[in-house]
Short mmCIF file of C-alpha atoms and ligand atoms in Angstrom, two decimals:
data_model
loop_
_atom_site.label_atom_id
_atom_site.label_comp_id
_atom_site.label_asym_id
_atom_site.label_seq_id
_atom_site.Cartn_x
_atom_site.Cartn_y
_atom_site.Cartn_z
CA MET Z 1 183.31 95.89 -100.13
CA ALA Z 2 182.00 98.99 -101.44
CA LEU Z 3 181.13 101.51 -99.26
CA GLN Z 4 177.25 101.77 -98.46
CA ALA Z 5 175.36 105.12 -97.01
CA PRO Z 6 175.50 106.00 -93.73
CA GLU Z 7 173.09 103.58 -91.30
CA GLY Z 8 169.56 105.63 -91.20
CA THR Z 9 169.84 107.46 -94.33
CA ARG Z 10 168.60 107.03 -97.92
CA ASP Z 11 169.38 108.04 -101.03
CA LEU Z 12 166.85 109.60 -103.25
CA LEU Z 13 167.04 108.26 -106.42
CA PRO Z 14 165.64 110.01 -109.37
CA ASP Z 15 162.19 108.64 -109.31
CA GLU Z 16 161.88 109.49 -106.09
CA ALA Z 17 163.85 112.54 -106.14
CA LYS Z 18 161.75 113.96 -108.37
CA PHE Z 19 158.54 113.23 -106.51
CA TRP Z 20 159.97 115.14 -103.53
CA THR Z 21 160.45 118.15 -105.71
CA HIS Z 22 156.75 117.81 -106.67
CA PHE Z 23 156.04 117.18 -103.11
CA LYS Z 24 157.49 120.40 -102.22
CA ALA Z 25 155.89 122.52 -104.75
CA THR Z 26 152.42 121.03 -103.82
CA ALA Z 27 153.16 122.42 -100.52
CA THR Z 28 154.32 126.03 -101.65
CA ASP Z 29 151.42 125.86 -103.76
CA ILE Z 30 148.55 124.82 -101.00
CA PHE Z 31 150.43 126.63 -97.80
CA GLY Z 32 150.91 129.85 -100.35
CA ARG Z 33 147.20 130.08 -100.72
CA TYR Z 34 147.17 130.53 -96.86
CA GLY Z 35 149.61 133.32 -96.89
CA TYR Z 36 152.81 130.76 -95.95
CA LEU Z 37 156.15 132.04 -97.27
CA PRO Z 38 159.27 129.79 -97.49
CA ILE Z 39 162.62 130.40 -95.13
CA GLU Z 40 165.58 128.47 -95.37
CA THR Z 41 167.17 128.42 -91.99
CA PRO Z 42 170.85 126.89 -91.61
CA VAL Z 43 171.10 122.70 -91.23
CA PHE Z 44 173.07 123.34 -88.17
CA GLU Z 45 172.58 125.58 -85.14
CA GLN Z 46 174.12 126.31 -81.76
CA THR Z 47 173.53 123.53 -79.65
CA GLU Z 48 172.27 125.79 -76.70
CA LEU Z 49 169.32 126.82 -79.57
CA PHE Z 50 168.06 123.36 -79.39
CA VAL Z 51 169.23 122.79 -75.43
CA ARG Z 52 166.90 126.06 -74.55
CA GLY Z 53 164.32 125.54 -77.24
CA ILE Z 54 163.31 121.99 -77.10
CA GLY Z 55 164.28 121.04 -73.65
CA GLU Z 56 167.38 119.55 -72.38
CA ALA Z 57 165.38 116.59 -70.87
CA THR Z 58 163.83 115.55 -74.33
CA ASP Z 59 165.31 112.49 -75.79
CA VAL Z 60 165.67 114.53 -78.99
CA VAL Z 61 168.27 116.74 -77.12
CA SER Z 62 169.49 114.49 -74.39
CA LYS Z 63 169.75 111.34 -76.97
CA GLU Z 64 169.69 111.90 -80.31
CA MET Z 65 171.75 115.24 -81.86
CA PHE Z 66 174.47 115.10 -83.70
CA THR Z 67 176.79 117.30 -82.23
CA ALA Z 68 180.13 118.82 -83.29
CA ILE Z 69 182.54 121.50 -82.38
CA SER Z 70 183.81 123.73 -84.96
CA GLY Z 71 187.56 122.24 -86.08
CA GLN Z 72 189.88 125.32 -84.78
CA ASN Z 73 188.14 124.53 -80.96
CA LEU Z 74 188.92 120.92 -81.27
CA ALA Z 75 192.75 121.72 -80.87
CA THR Z 76 192.08 124.02 -77.93
CA LEU Z 77 189.90 121.25 -76.27
CA LEU Z 78 192.62 118.67 -77.00
CA ASP Z 79 194.71 120.98 -74.95
CA GLY Z 80 192.50 121.00 -72.28
CA GLY Z 81 190.78 124.39 -72.94
CA SER Z 82 187.25 124.89 -72.45
CA ILE Z 83 184.46 125.38 -75.68
CA LYS Z 84 182.84 128.27 -76.37
CA ALA Z 85 179.26 127.96 -76.60
CA LYS Z 86 178.96 129.44 -79.93
CA SER Z 87 181.16 126.65 -81.27
CA ARG Z 88 179.15 123.78 -80.07
CA LEU Z 89 177.09 123.20 -82.90
CA SER Z 90 174.28 120.45 -83.83
CA LEU Z 91 172.55 119.27 -86.85
CA ARG Z 92 168.91 120.31 -86.45
CA PRO Z 93 166.92 117.60 -85.37
CA GLU Z 94 163.65 119.43 -86.15
CA GLY Z 95 162.99 123.00 -87.95
CA THR Z 96 160.78 124.93 -85.23
CA ALA Z 97 163.77 126.21 -83.16
CA GLY Z 98 165.77 127.57 -85.89
CA VAL Z 99 162.71 129.14 -87.55
CA VAL Z 100 162.00 130.91 -84.13
CA ARG Z 101 165.83 132.05 -83.92
CA ALA Z 102 165.55 133.36 -87.09
CA VAL Z 103 162.19 135.10 -86.48
CA VAL Z 104 163.67 136.73 -83.35
CA GLN Z 105 167.06 137.62 -84.81
CA HIS Z 106 165.67 139.41 -87.60
CA ASP Z 107 162.73 141.02 -85.92
CA LEU Z 108 160.41 139.39 -88.41
CA VAL Z 109 156.95 140.17 -86.20
CA PRO Z 110 157.84 143.58 -85.06
CA GLN Z 111 155.37 144.93 -82.08
CA GLY Z 112 151.78 145.13 -83.42
CA ALA Z 113 153.00 143.35 -86.70
CA GLN Z 114 150.62 141.17 -88.34
CA PRO Z 115 151.92 137.38 -88.15
CA ALA Z 116 154.79 136.04 -89.64
CA LYS Z 117 153.73 132.75 -91.44
CA LEU Z 118 156.89 130.67 -92.79
CA MET Z 119 157.40 127.49 -94.27
CA TYR Z 120 160.09 125.30 -94.88
CA ALA Z 121 161.22 121.60 -96.15
CA GLY Z 122 164.45 120.12 -95.93
CA PRO Z 123 166.68 117.58 -94.02
CA MET Z 124 166.41 117.12 -90.38
CA PHE Z 125 168.84 114.79 -88.32
CA ARG Z 126 168.13 112.77 -85.29
CA ALA Z 127 170.47 109.84 -84.16
CA GLU Z 128 167.69 107.51 -83.17
CA ARG Z 129 167.81 103.67 -83.98
CA PRO Z 130 166.60 103.33 -87.56
CA GLN Z 131 163.70 101.13 -88.26
CA LYS Z 132 161.34 101.22 -90.90
CA GLY Z 133 159.80 104.98 -91.11
CA ARG Z 134 162.55 105.96 -88.37
CA GLN Z 135 165.88 107.43 -90.13
CA ARG Z 136 168.82 109.47 -88.74
CA GLN Z 137 168.23 111.90 -92.04
CA PHE Z 138 164.70 112.55 -92.65
CA ASN Z 139 162.93 115.26 -94.75
CA GLN Z 140 160.56 117.44 -93.24
CA VAL Z 141 157.88 120.03 -94.68
CA GLY Z 142 156.85 122.47 -91.69
CA ILE Z 143 154.94 125.88 -91.17
CA GLU Z 144 155.48 128.09 -88.44
CA CYS Z 145 153.16 131.20 -87.53
CA LEU Z 146 154.40 133.41 -85.24
CA GLY Z 147 152.57 136.42 -83.46
CA ALA Z 148 149.09 135.09 -83.05
CA GLU Z 149 147.35 133.31 -80.25
CA GLU Z 150 143.74 132.91 -82.01
CA PRO Z 151 142.62 129.31 -81.94
CA SER Z 152 141.38 130.22 -85.72
CA VAL Z 153 145.49 130.06 -86.42
CA ASP Z 154 145.67 126.55 -85.01
CA ALA Z 155 142.59 125.49 -86.72
CA GLU Z 156 143.93 126.83 -90.48
CA GLY Z 157 147.16 125.13 -90.12
CA ILE Z 158 145.41 121.95 -89.42
CA ILE Z 159 142.97 121.88 -92.16
CA MET Z 160 145.68 122.86 -94.77
CA LEU Z 161 147.83 119.82 -93.47
CA MET Z 162 144.79 117.82 -94.01
CA ARG Z 163 144.26 119.32 -97.26
CA PHE Z 164 147.69 118.72 -98.33
CA TYR Z 165 147.89 115.07 -97.72
CA ALA Z 166 144.62 114.75 -99.85
CA ALA Z 167 146.37 116.78 -102.51
CA ILE Z 168 149.42 114.54 -102.66
CA GLY Z 169 147.32 111.12 -102.73
CA ILE Z 170 147.06 110.03 -98.96
CA PRO Z 171 143.31 108.91 -98.04
CA VAL Z 172 141.90 111.08 -95.25
CA GLN Z 173 139.98 107.99 -94.70
CA ALA Z 174 143.74 106.05 -94.06
CA THR Z 175 144.46 108.84 -91.48
CA ARG Z 176 143.39 109.55 -87.71
CA LEU Z 177 143.80 113.17 -86.29
CA LEU Z 178 144.64 113.11 -82.50
CA VAL Z 179 144.24 116.39 -80.54
CA ASN Z 180 144.71 117.66 -77.31
CA SER Z 181 145.69 120.86 -75.30
CA MET Z 182 148.74 120.57 -72.78
CA GLY Z 183 147.52 123.90 -70.85
CA CYS Z 184 149.69 126.93 -70.40
CA ASP Z 185 151.81 128.08 -67.58
CA ALA Z 186 148.91 128.86 -65.46
CA CYS Z 187 147.50 125.11 -65.36
CA ARG Z 188 150.50 122.72 -66.43
CA PRO Z 189 152.64 122.79 -63.06
CA ALA Z 190 149.56 121.70 -61.16
CA TYR Z 191 148.65 119.34 -63.43
CA ARG Z 192 152.27 117.98 -63.68
CA ASP Z 193 152.54 117.67 -59.61
CA ALA Z 194 149.35 115.48 -59.90
CA VAL Z 195 150.71 113.31 -62.45
CA LYS Z 196 154.06 112.92 -60.56
CA ALA Z 197 152.19 112.50 -57.49
CA TYR Z 198 149.85 109.35 -59.21
CA MET Z 199 153.20 107.99 -60.59
CA ASP Z 200 155.03 108.14 -56.92
CA GLU Z 201 152.11 106.16 -55.94
CA HIS Z 202 152.84 103.66 -58.61
CA ALA Z 203 156.40 103.61 -58.66
CA ASP Z 204 157.12 99.94 -57.97
CA GLU Z 205 155.31 98.95 -61.29
CA LEU Z 206 156.82 101.66 -63.47
CA CYS Z 207 160.17 101.06 -65.19
CA ASP Z 208 163.09 102.74 -64.06
CA GLU Z 209 163.43 105.20 -67.21
CA CYS Z 210 159.35 106.51 -65.82
CA ASN Z 211 160.50 106.70 -62.55
CA ARG Z 212 163.25 109.08 -63.57
CA ARG Z 213 160.73 110.72 -65.93
CA ALA Z 214 158.99 111.35 -62.55
CA GLU Z 215 161.24 113.59 -61.57
CA LEU Z 216 162.21 115.21 -64.39
CA ASN Z 217 159.33 115.57 -67.15
CA PRO Z 218 156.50 113.27 -65.73
CA LEU Z 219 154.20 114.02 -68.90
CA ARG Z 220 156.83 112.13 -70.93
CA ALA Z 221 155.91 108.81 -69.38
CA PHE Z 222 152.67 109.04 -71.48
CA ASP Z 223 154.99 108.10 -74.22
CA CYS Z 224 156.70 104.98 -72.56
CA LYS Z 225 156.33 102.11 -75.07
CA ASN Z 226 156.51 99.53 -71.98
CA PRO Z 227 153.16 97.72 -71.65
CA THR Z 228 152.79 97.79 -67.90
CA CYS Z 229 153.54 101.58 -67.65
CA ALA Z 230 151.14 102.11 -70.47
CA ALA Z 231 148.34 100.37 -68.84
CA ILE Z 232 149.31 102.35 -65.29
CA MET Z 233 149.45 105.63 -67.50
CA GLU Z 234 145.92 105.31 -68.56
CA GLY Z 235 144.75 105.57 -65.11
CA ALA Z 236 146.63 108.74 -64.56
CA PRO Z 237 145.13 112.13 -64.28
CA LYS Z 238 144.04 113.76 -67.32
CA ILE Z 239 145.15 117.15 -68.62
CA THR Z 240 141.54 118.40 -70.10
CA ASP Z 241 140.51 117.95 -66.23
CA HIS Z 242 142.90 120.41 -65.39
CA LEU Z 243 143.19 123.52 -68.05
CA CYS Z 244 142.54 126.87 -66.54
CA ASP Z 245 139.34 128.66 -68.16
CA ASP Z 246 141.68 130.38 -70.83
CA CYS Z 247 142.98 127.21 -71.90
CA ARG Z 248 139.67 125.44 -72.12
CA GLU Z 249 138.23 128.33 -73.95
CA HIS Z 250 141.09 128.13 -76.73
CA TYR Z 251 140.72 124.29 -77.03
CA GLU Z 252 136.93 124.61 -77.44
CA ALA Z 253 137.37 126.86 -80.13
CA VAL Z 254 140.14 125.33 -82.13
CA LYS Z 255 137.51 122.04 -82.06
CA THR Z 256 134.74 124.13 -83.07
CA TYR Z 257 136.70 125.56 -86.03
CA LEU Z 258 137.65 122.18 -87.02
CA THR Z 259 134.04 120.72 -86.82
CA SER Z 260 132.82 123.57 -88.72
CA ALA Z 261 135.21 122.85 -91.88
CA ASP Z 262 134.36 118.90 -91.50
CA ILE Z 263 137.47 117.80 -90.12
CA ALA Z 264 137.14 114.70 -88.15
CA PHE Z 265 139.53 114.41 -84.79
CA GLU Z 266 139.78 112.55 -81.84
CA GLU Z 267 140.39 113.83 -78.63
CA ASP Z 268 143.40 112.11 -76.78
CA PRO Z 269 144.17 113.52 -73.36
CA THR Z 270 147.42 111.26 -73.28
CA LEU Z 271 148.92 113.01 -76.35
CA VAL Z 272 151.78 114.85 -74.97
CA ARG Z 273 154.16 115.17 -77.91
CA GLY Z 274 158.30 114.60 -77.60
CA LEU Z 275 159.17 118.43 -77.41
CA ASP Z 276 158.97 120.70 -74.36
CA TYR Z 277 157.89 123.70 -75.97
CA TYR Z 278 154.44 122.87 -76.49
CA THR Z 279 151.58 125.07 -74.66
CA ARG Z 280 148.01 124.75 -75.15
CA THR Z 281 147.04 122.76 -78.64
CA VAL Z 282 148.77 119.66 -79.85
CA PHE Z 283 148.04 117.28 -82.47
CA GLU Z 284 149.23 114.42 -84.29
CA VAL Z 285 147.90 112.80 -87.86
CA GLN Z 286 148.84 108.74 -87.95
CA VAL Z 287 148.11 106.33 -90.40
CA THR Z 288 145.98 103.86 -89.44
CA GLU Z 289 147.28 100.67 -91.16
CA GLY Z 290 150.22 99.47 -92.85
CA MET Z 291 153.05 101.68 -90.97
CA GLY Z 292 153.52 99.76 -88.01
CA SER Z 293 154.61 101.87 -84.85
CA GLN Z 294 156.33 104.75 -86.61
CA ASN Z 295 152.85 105.76 -88.05
CA ALA Z 296 152.74 109.59 -87.25
CA ILE Z 297 153.08 111.36 -90.67
CA GLY Z 298 152.86 114.60 -88.89
CA GLY Z 299 152.42 116.46 -85.89
CA GLY Z 300 152.76 119.67 -83.97
CA GLY Z 301 150.84 122.44 -82.03
CA ARG Z 302 151.09 125.77 -80.02
CA TYR Z 303 154.19 127.15 -78.57
CA ASP Z 304 153.63 130.37 -77.04
CA LYS Z 305 156.72 130.40 -75.04
CA LEU Z 306 159.51 129.66 -77.26
CA ALA Z 307 160.22 132.93 -78.78
CA GLU Z 308 161.11 133.85 -75.10
CA GLU Z 309 163.15 130.96 -74.29
CA VAL Z 310 165.61 132.00 -76.99
CA GLY Z 311 165.96 135.64 -76.10
CA GLY Z 312 162.84 137.02 -77.97
CA ARG Z 313 160.00 139.15 -76.74
CA PRO Z 314 156.94 137.30 -75.86
CA THR Z 315 155.59 136.38 -79.25
CA PRO Z 316 153.07 133.44 -79.35
CA GLY Z 317 153.22 130.91 -82.20
CA PHE Z 318 151.90 127.49 -83.87
CA GLY Z 319 153.40 125.20 -86.29
CA TRP Z 320 153.49 121.43 -87.39
CA ALA Z 321 156.04 119.16 -89.31
CA LEU Z 322 155.17 116.48 -91.63
CA GLY Z 323 157.86 113.39 -92.31
CA TYR Z 324 158.34 113.22 -95.76
CA GLU Z 325 159.63 109.69 -95.89
CA ARG Z 326 156.67 108.58 -93.80
CA CYS Z 327 154.21 110.05 -96.06
CA VAL Z 328 155.74 107.90 -98.94
CA LEU Z 329 155.33 105.02 -96.88
CA ALA Z 330 151.63 106.18 -96.24
CA LEU Z 331 151.42 106.49 -99.93
CA GLU Z 332 152.65 102.67 -100.54
CA ALA Z 333 150.31 101.10 -97.53
CA ALA Z 334 147.47 102.96 -99.62
CA GLY Z 335 148.35 101.39 -102.71
CA GLN Z 336 149.94 104.41 -104.41
CA THR Z 337 153.28 104.24 -106.51
CA ILE Z 338 155.22 106.90 -107.05
CA PRO Z 339 155.53 107.71 -111.10
CA PRO Z 340 158.61 107.18 -113.30
CA ALA Z 341 160.76 110.42 -113.28
CA GLN Z 342 161.97 109.59 -116.75
CA ARG Z 343 159.82 111.65 -119.65
CA CYS Z 344 161.02 111.53 -123.56
CA ASP Z 345 158.93 113.11 -126.27
CA PHE Z 346 161.09 112.42 -128.87
CA PHE Z 347 164.59 110.33 -129.79
CA VAL Z 348 166.49 111.31 -132.93
CA ALA Z 349 168.32 108.33 -134.30
CA CYS Z 350 171.05 108.47 -136.96
CA VAL Z 351 171.00 105.60 -140.09
CA ASP Z 352 174.93 106.76 -140.19
CA ASP Z 353 177.65 109.62 -139.10
CA SER Z 354 177.01 111.79 -142.17
CA VAL Z 355 173.71 113.11 -140.54
CA ARG Z 356 174.84 113.24 -137.04
CA ALA Z 357 175.50 117.13 -137.37
CA GLU Z 358 172.04 117.64 -138.69
CA ALA Z 359 170.50 115.44 -136.36
CA PHE Z 360 172.39 116.90 -133.14
CA SER Z 361 170.85 120.52 -134.32
CA LEU Z 362 167.41 119.28 -134.67
CA VAL Z 363 167.65 117.64 -131.03
CA GLN Z 364 168.56 121.35 -129.67
CA ALA Z 365 165.56 123.08 -131.46
CA MET Z 366 163.58 120.56 -130.14
CA ARG Z 367 164.58 120.81 -126.25
CA ASP Z 368 164.71 124.50 -126.79
CA ALA Z 369 161.02 124.57 -127.68
CA GLY Z 370 160.27 122.63 -124.47
CA LEU Z 371 160.58 118.88 -125.45
CA THR Z 372 162.31 116.38 -123.57
CA GLY Z 373 164.46 114.06 -125.91
CA GLU Z 374 167.35 112.46 -126.51
CA MET Z 375 169.85 111.21 -129.12
CA ASP Z 376 172.62 108.41 -129.07
CA HIS Z 377 176.25 109.31 -127.98
CA GLN Z 378 177.70 106.16 -128.67
CA HIS Z 379 177.43 105.46 -132.26
CA ARG Z 380 175.09 102.61 -131.84
CA SER Z 381 173.39 100.71 -134.17
CA LEU Z 382 170.24 101.97 -135.75
CA LYS Z 383 168.52 98.99 -134.25
CA SER Z 384 170.39 99.45 -130.97
CA GLN Z 385 169.04 103.00 -131.33
CA PHE Z 386 165.67 102.09 -131.39
CA LYS Z 387 165.98 99.78 -128.41
CA LEU Z 388 167.51 102.83 -126.23
CA ALA Z 389 164.60 104.86 -127.39
CA ASP Z 390 162.08 102.38 -126.46
CA LYS Z 391 163.80 102.05 -122.97
CA LEU Z 392 163.57 105.64 -122.47
CA GLY Z 393 159.88 105.46 -123.43
CA ALA Z 394 160.17 107.98 -126.44
CA VAL Z 395 156.65 109.05 -127.78
CA ALA Z 396 158.28 109.18 -131.22
CA VAL Z 397 161.76 108.52 -133.30
CA VAL Z 398 162.86 110.69 -135.82
CA VAL Z 399 165.12 108.83 -138.00
CA PHE Z 400 167.81 110.93 -140.16
CA GLY Z 401 169.16 109.19 -143.21
CA PRO Z 402 171.17 110.36 -145.53
CA ASP Z 403 168.58 109.67 -148.63
CA GLU Z 404 165.77 111.62 -146.73
CA LEU Z 405 168.45 114.26 -145.45
CA ALA Z 406 168.89 115.27 -149.34
CA THR Z 407 165.58 116.12 -149.96
CA GLY Z 408 165.14 117.91 -146.77
CA LYS Z 409 162.89 114.97 -144.98
CA ALA Z 410 163.18 112.45 -142.37
CA LYS Z 411 160.88 109.54 -141.48
CA VAL Z 412 159.03 109.92 -137.93
CA ARG Z 413 158.10 106.65 -136.33
CA ASN Z 414 155.11 106.98 -133.60
CA MET Z 415 156.30 104.44 -130.84
CA GLN Z 416 152.83 103.62 -129.69
CA THR Z 417 151.23 102.88 -133.02
CA HIS Z 418 154.34 102.02 -135.08
CA THR Z 419 152.99 103.94 -137.88
CA GLU Z 420 155.93 105.84 -139.81
CA ARG Z 421 155.49 109.21 -142.08
CA LEU Z 422 157.87 111.60 -143.78
CA VAL Z 423 158.08 114.92 -142.41
CA ASP Z 424 159.28 118.03 -143.78
CA LEU Z 425 162.42 119.11 -141.73
CA ALA Z 426 161.63 123.24 -142.56
CA ALA Z 427 158.04 122.85 -141.42
CA VAL Z 428 159.03 121.11 -138.32
CA ARG Z 429 161.47 123.92 -137.59
CA THR Z 430 158.88 126.62 -138.20
CA LEU Z 431 156.91 125.05 -135.89
CA LEU Z 432 159.31 124.59 -133.23
CA ALA Z 433 160.16 128.36 -133.44
CA ARG Z 434 156.60 129.11 -132.54
CA PHE Z 435 156.89 126.96 -129.37
CA GLY Z 436 160.11 128.38 -128.67
CA GLY Z 437 158.63 131.58 -126.89
CA ASP Z 438 157.34 129.40 -124.11
CA PRO Z 439 159.96 126.77 -123.57
CA TYR Z 440 158.14 125.28 -120.54
CA GLY Z 441 154.83 125.58 -122.17
CA VAL Z 442 154.49 122.79 -124.68
CA GLU Z 443 152.50 119.76 -123.57
CA ALA Z 444 153.60 116.30 -124.73
CA THR Z 445 150.55 116.11 -126.86
CA SER Z 446 152.72 118.70 -129.17
CA VAL Z 447 154.73 115.76 -130.05
CA ASP Z 448 151.82 114.45 -131.52
CA GLU Z 449 150.92 118.10 -133.57
CA LEU Z 450 154.49 118.31 -134.55
CA PHE Z 451 154.83 115.09 -136.27
CA GLY Z 452 151.16 114.32 -136.73
CA ASN Z 453 150.05 117.33 -138.91
CA LEU Z 454 153.28 117.77 -140.97
CA GLY Z 455 153.72 114.48 -142.39
CA ASP Z 456 152.11 112.81 -145.70
CA GLU Z 457 151.01 109.41 -144.86
P1 HAM K 1 157.72 115.79 -84.68
O1 HAM K 1 156.77 115.30 -84.33
O2 HAM K 1 159.19 115.37 -83.78
O3 HAM K 1 157.88 117.16 -84.65
O4 HAM K 1 158.52 115.72 -86.05
C1 HAM K 1 157.26 115.57 -87.22
C2 HAM K 1 157.22 114.60 -87.94
O5 HAM K 1 158.85 114.32 -88.75
C3 HAM K 1 156.88 113.16 -87.66
O6 HAM K 1 155.39 113.37 -87.67
C4 HAM K 1 157.25 112.03 -88.54
O7 HAM K 1 156.37 111.98 -89.52
C5 HAM K 1 158.50 112.86 -88.70
N1 HAM K 1 159.52 111.84 -88.23
C6 HAM K 1 160.27 112.55 -86.95
N2 HAM K 1 161.09 111.82 -86.66
C7 HAM K 1 161.30 111.02 -87.78
C8 HAM K 1 162.46 109.86 -87.87
N3 HAM K 1 163.43 109.77 -87.21
N4 HAM K 1 162.64 109.65 -89.07
C9 HAM K 1 161.45 109.74 -90.00
N5 HAM K 1 160.57 110.66 -89.85
C10 HAM K 1 160.53 111.21 -88.78
C11 HAM K 1 158.46 118.41 -84.86
O8 HAM K 1 159.66 118.11 -85.37
C12 HAM K 1 158.17 119.62 -84.56
N6 HAM K 1 159.03 120.51 -85.25
C13 HAM K 1 156.73 120.08 -85.30
C14 HAM K 1 156.71 121.32 -84.94
C15 HAM K 1 156.31 122.34 -85.75
N7 HAM K 1 155.79 121.44 -83.67
C16 HAM K 1 155.58 123.47 -84.13
N8 HAM K 1 155.99 123.67 -85.13
#
C-alpha cells in the first residue's frame, strides 16, 4: 500500500495552501495596523522551556509533546550516559513560550522601553488523539505583546482577533467570546485552596483524574469532560468571587473597553484554559454550531510571570493564538468555500510545431507583464490544447497558426463568449511592454484590454 501522511497531519493541497497564504497575509495586514511585527522562532526548543513556561502538570507538557534528543547524545544515552538539558528538545506545542524566550534572549523590551508587539504563524505539534478539528500538527496564527500590563492591551488584542475572523469570512454571530480573570499571585493561591477543599469534600464522586488534579492543579478540573465531574465543578467556588482589588479593577476595565468597542462577550468563571502561565485575563472564542467538541477557534490571555519563569526580568505579557484548521472548519460550517487556487488569464495554442518558438516567446512576454498563462508542453492536438485551456479556466486562448503568423497576426478566442478576433502581434507586444514595468499590477481585466481593443472583429 502507498504510504500515507502520519496520523493527525494533513497535506495542504494547492487550493488550501494558497488560502493559508492569503490567511497569513490578511493577519499581517490587520495586526500590522495595531503595531504587531512578525517574528519567527524555531519549531523546536529545549524541552525545559516548555516544562518551565507552560507547566509540567499540564496535559500539553506531560502527555502531548513530541520530544527528541539530538543524535550525538542518543549514543551516549545508550551507553548509559546522561542527557544534557540542552540536548533534550521538543517540537513546539504552542508559540508563546518560544516568543517569550526570544524576547528575553534578545532583550527586545529593555527597561522603560515601549512594549514589543509580535505576531507569528506556523505549525505547532501536540501528540493528541486525532479527531475532527484536533490534529497532531496544526497551524496557529498568534500575537504576543510584552512589556505592558494595562487592560487596554488585552482589549485591543481581543478586538483585533474578532476583526480578523470577520475579515476572513467567519460571521461574528456564529461565534461566542468567553472571558474570565484567573487572578494573580496575590489572590489565586487562596482560590486554589478553596477549590481543592471543595474537591476534597466531593472526592468520592470525582473521577480518578480529577482526584489527582486536586493535588497537582485543582483548577484543571473545570476542564474535565466527565459529566459527573462537570456537574460537581458547577458548584465549586468561582474565581470572580476571590479576585483581589487590583485584579478585579483590571478585569472590569477590560470588559469596559470591550463593551465600548461593541464587542459582545459572555463571562465564564469556569474558563481556566489548559496552560499554566496565565494570570488575570483569559478568553476563548468558540463557534456555536457545526464544529462538535473542538469548537474553540482561538484563545489566550495575560501571562505576567512567564518572562521571569524562563529567566528574564519581570515583563508583563498578553497574547492569543487561533487555530487555522479550525477556522477553515468554521468557514465550512458557515457555508463558505475556499476559492480555487488556479487562475489562468490566457493559453497560447499552436496549430503545428512550426510556430512553437514564436508562441513560446509570447507566453514569456505575457508572464513578464504580470499575466498568468500556460501553453502545451506535450505536442497535443489543437483540440486537446483547447480542452486543456478550458480545464485551466483560461479567459482567452491565443491560437498561433503558420498562415496568420506569416502576416504578423494571431487568432484570439474569448473563452466565455466564444467569439474570435485577429490581433496584431506587434501591437500586443507594445501593450505588454507597457505592463512590464509593474509585473504584479496587472489585473485580469487587462486580458480584455489586451485582446479586446486590438483586434478587428
Ligand atoms: P491554545 O488554546 O492551546 O492556546 O491554542 C490556540 C488555538 O489553537 C485553539 O483555540 C485551537 O483553535 C488551536 N488548536 C489547539 N490545539 C489544536 C489541535 N490539536 N488541532 C487543531 N487546532 C488546535 C495557545 O496555544 C496559547 N499559546 C495561546 C496564547 C498566546 N496565550 C497567550 N499567548
